[in-house]
Amino acid sequence: MVHARADLLRRRARGLTMCGIAGVIEAGPSGPDGGSALAVVEAMVRALHHRGPDGAGVVPCPRAGAVLGSTRLALLDDAGGSQPWRFDPGDDASPVLAFNGELYNHPELAAALTRAGSPAPRSSCDTETLARGWRALGSSLWAQLDGMFAAAIVDGDELVLARDPHGQKPVFLWREPEGRALVFASELGALLAEPRVRRRLDPAVLVELGAIGFPLGDDALLAGVVSLPPGHELRVRVGEDGRLRETLFDFRGAPAPRAEPPLPDPRAAAARVDDPVDALVASLPGVVASHARADHPVGLFLSGGLDSGLLAALLVEHAQGPVHTFTLADDPEHPDLEAARTLAAKLGTVHHERIVSADEVEAAWPLAVAIQGLPAAPTVAELGGAWARQWVKAALVGDGADELFAGYRYHQVPHRTIGSMAAGYNRMVRQGAVPKGAGDRLRAQFQAFKDAEAEGPLGTPTALMRLFAEDRLVVNHLRRWDHGALAHGLEVRLPYLARPITAVAERLPWSALVRDAQGRPIPGKAPLRAAARRLLPESLSRDLTERAKIAAPSALAKVRAELNARCRAWMPAGHREGHPLAACALDEVSLVSIDLFAALYLLDASALGVPADALPVARARELSVAQLYARHGEALDAYWRGLELASPQPSPKTAVKPQPKSKPADLSALLHDRWTRGADRYADAALELETYTASNALLAELADLRPGMRVIDLACGTGATSRAAFERQPELAKVYAVDWSAQMLDEARRVLEGSPVHFAQAPAGALAPALLPVLGEQRIDRVLCNAALFQFPDYAGVLADLRQLLAPGGTLAFTVPEPTQGKAIAEVLARHDLYPLRGAKTSGFRPSPRQGPPGRPGARRGPPPQPSFEQRVAATEAAGWTLVHSQVRAVSMAAEEHVRWLLLPMFRHPSWAQVPDEELRPRLIEALRSEGERYPVAWRAVVVAPG
């Protein structure tokens, strides 16, 4: 009867390709808490139904004490890809294979195996190619595969598990504590079908998520559940003593097996070409063609940027039918929509756009957490999967290019990134959110960074790049796409992780990707940009290579802000303040996601009122995030109260010291050194804080920018003002971005990459000498200066220089904060004895005579007084300029944003000098949130013209 049930499942799966695997190997019958292995695997397969809705199969392998199961999504050879795959049909003793993924070089490998004497195939499916390759090559096969795969093979008395080199396809493992059983599955939730897997939180993984944003080693939040490392093979068999014996083998870099005739090596072609750009030009078209291979339509998620745009252009050339492209955002004005729409029109794709609302994200939230096994809100992967599945069964994405070719900002500033990671961990230690031993892996990682630094100037950057490419990429990109899209039966493919492309990237050191021959920063992904210019017509390549990078999460940034407001309404009063894991949450969405994970994965079924065997996906379908606290708040409170965490740490003795940051560039002596020390943090804030976004938008709007104009961005900082100017008027002839800081200009170059900008380093009193030789006979139509004009020591000298540079009719537009901008904040902090902070050490601080020393009678309890608007205009008119017009714009900022602003070195109160941010930040946030969630900010934009 058992075998009949398994046979029935096999017949339903006949001819289909699977996209989820599960299995068990154990010594003897299950213990008193376990179910029969066959029943457990059948339950896991049912839990993975969404990954392969076209069929399922379960096969017992008694000799090994194992059971294999799979689900299948049909992409190739609908009539011949039955799974699990029996090597010899009708022979119950022959090996059995369960395979998740796609092999892009399987036609070449299949032909080579036939030439080498392997029996002729009985189908054209890549599953059979994998089986034939295993029989001919054994473990040497894995290094020959170009694709994404997770494979389970029972061969004789042994179970063999293997995972592709980048971890595109997941394999979660749970080992029975006594060493008598191992259970595996493609998703975390399916493992809970095994009754012995406990619903217990792994605090180490949670600490890593809270401190650095991803778990080390791609491990799971359930205690005892780990991932099979990418690029590894695990062999398991039952030993004579009744315990499992395991052997782990890293096959990355393994030599090609010897065979006659030789088998194709997916790394060989790239290795034979010395120039990386030549190698990419030679490899990319073939890689995209192999990723487009399917018996069903293949589409592409398109942002309009370099990574996805280059793939789209190549896909149009190689696809056998119409190419569908998909762009998703939460705002009709999001720049991705226009860029993707324009590119799709040029390429002739069938283009689809979708505007996502907060209601849609809220509705998808419980299922996203259940599928991902992570406390995170839905992303483009989950929201776009079901939508794109209406037209295609597989879609290409551009993920991986940034990690391989140093396209992210953190690649340029590795020491700052490590310092930020260490600061996040230190904060959690001080707040008592790190149980004993839970930070051991993080501390070891920081020690690894320190050890790498001793290897030379490239040691630490290389170590960081490796960590992000091997761990962060897997969790934050590959798992999101794999789980999120396959939840709706959509297979996602990543051409940039193909072996020919990774073979090129692996040859390039960090310095070759982010610095030129003189050691100066260069735009990220330079080899890929150069390849695009050679592969595509100039009309396409120019748009793709010159567009500034926009981070993917920005597509849902507006929705997240709205969800944060909803979360504050849903959560009971004091919930965040009393939550033991609040330190792990960046915002309210993060904290609600943690509570959702607890409801789906950690709480007993009785506490939720659901069937005892309800797995996370089933629980999610009955759960409303808006009703989470109303229906399950008491159960959650009881669970969190029982969670043992560490006591708050009074000192950072157990924390990690941040890595030293790179030395800043030489700066003008005219400006205070606090801007030097704070340039890196100011760079982040200027691009992300709502107050700067609003002031820059107001400035660009009031400046009356017109096509063909030449514009100076004075004290350009990170280039945020220039970016706002181009968004307001894309047809500007030129922007001259001027700053006194080489470090700030480096930031601006990355933000404005591809835009018509000339960068000039010059002190405020030497603008004309720096720009007149560049301008020649040309003159400037507009000068923009956001928030910095009145901080120049020689204000009159700046205005005199601008007179020389402005064309007739030219104007200067600048913004100033309204005088009351910081008053409400200062008053709240003063009521909480935080402005200035009492008891803080102020050694080394020399106050100005006007301010007086902090802590003494007469010390000011607030910011130094700002000149009124009238005083500023009077100063400008005294220099011979005329007021044209002005306008005020108000926005509101969350308490956390205000605190981030206050802790920037250039705005930080002197009495806080010796108080660490990790200690000060939560005190400031608590004080502000006690009197309000948001506070107003007002800016005035002013336009003046030389008289």
Tab-separated table of C-alpha atoms in Angstrom, residues 21-30 34-45 58-62 64-69 152-154 158-159 161 172-174 176 180-185 190-191 193-197 236 238 244:
chain	number	residue	atom	x	y	z
A	21	ILE	CA	13.429	18.453	-3.169
A	22	ALA	CA	13.106	16.798	0.229
A	23	GLY	CA	14.311	13.654	1.872
A	24	VAL	CA	15.350	11.686	4.919
A	25	ILE	CA	18.149	9.272	5.721
A	26	GLU	CA	18.108	7.533	9.079
A	27	ALA	CA	19.354	4.529	10.966
A	28	GLY	CA	16.367	2.321	11.746
A	29	PRO	CA	12.849	3.439	12.594
A	30	SER	CA	12.153	6.989	13.763
A	34	GLY	CA	9.268	11.033	14.757
A	35	GLY	CA	6.914	9.844	12.063
A	36	SER	CA	7.704	7.220	9.464
A	37	ALA	CA	10.272	8.494	6.977
A	38	LEU	CA	7.947	7.965	4.014
A	39	ALA	CA	5.094	9.873	5.667
A	40	VAL	CA	7.436	12.706	6.623
A	41	VAL	CA	8.797	13.080	3.089
A	42	GLU	CA	5.303	12.980	1.608
A	43	ALA	CA	4.295	15.776	3.986
A	44	MET	CA	7.370	17.802	3.038
A	45	VAL	CA	6.615	17.352	-0.653
A	58	VAL	CA	8.323	10.135	-3.574
A	59	VAL	CA	10.635	7.090	-3.802
A	60	PRO	CA	11.826	4.901	-0.883
A	61	CYS	CA	15.420	3.645	-1.020
A	62	PRO	CA	15.515	0.887	1.633
A	64	ALA	CA	20.366	3.338	2.210
A	65	GLY	CA	17.605	3.878	4.760
A	66	ALA	CA	16.537	6.903	2.742
A	67	VAL	CA	13.464	8.397	1.082
A	68	LEU	CA	13.638	10.999	-1.699
A	69	GLY	CA	10.857	13.355	-2.746
A	152	ALA	CA	20.055	14.475	-4.006
A	153	ILE	CA	21.228	11.058	-5.200
A	154	VAL	CA	20.821	7.749	-3.437
A	158	GLU	CA	24.807	6.314	0.369
A	159	LEU	CA	22.928	9.623	0.108
A	161	LEU	CA	23.698	15.994	-1.660
A	172	PHE	CA	18.352	23.154	4.385
A	173	LEU	CA	19.581	20.395	6.701
A	174	TRP	CA	18.467	19.190	10.119
A	176	GLU	CA	18.932	14.472	14.770
A	180	ARG	CA	20.813	8.885	13.708
A	181	ALA	CA	18.892	10.931	11.105
A	182	LEU	CA	19.330	13.744	8.608
A	183	VAL	CA	16.393	15.561	7.024
A	184	PHE	CA	16.731	17.976	4.090
A	185	ALA	CA	14.418	20.200	2.058
A	190	ALA	CA	8.943	22.024	4.878
A	191	LEU	CA	11.368	20.700	7.513
A	193	ALA	CA	6.819	18.302	8.706
A	194	GLU	CA	9.389	16.242	10.635
A	195	PRO	CA	8.017	16.236	14.221
A	196	ARG	CA	11.485	16.091	15.755
A	197	VAL	CA	12.441	19.488	14.311
A	236	VAL	CA	25.892	10.436	4.159
A	238	VAL	CA	24.550	4.722	8.036
A	244	LEU	CA	25.302	8.515	10.320
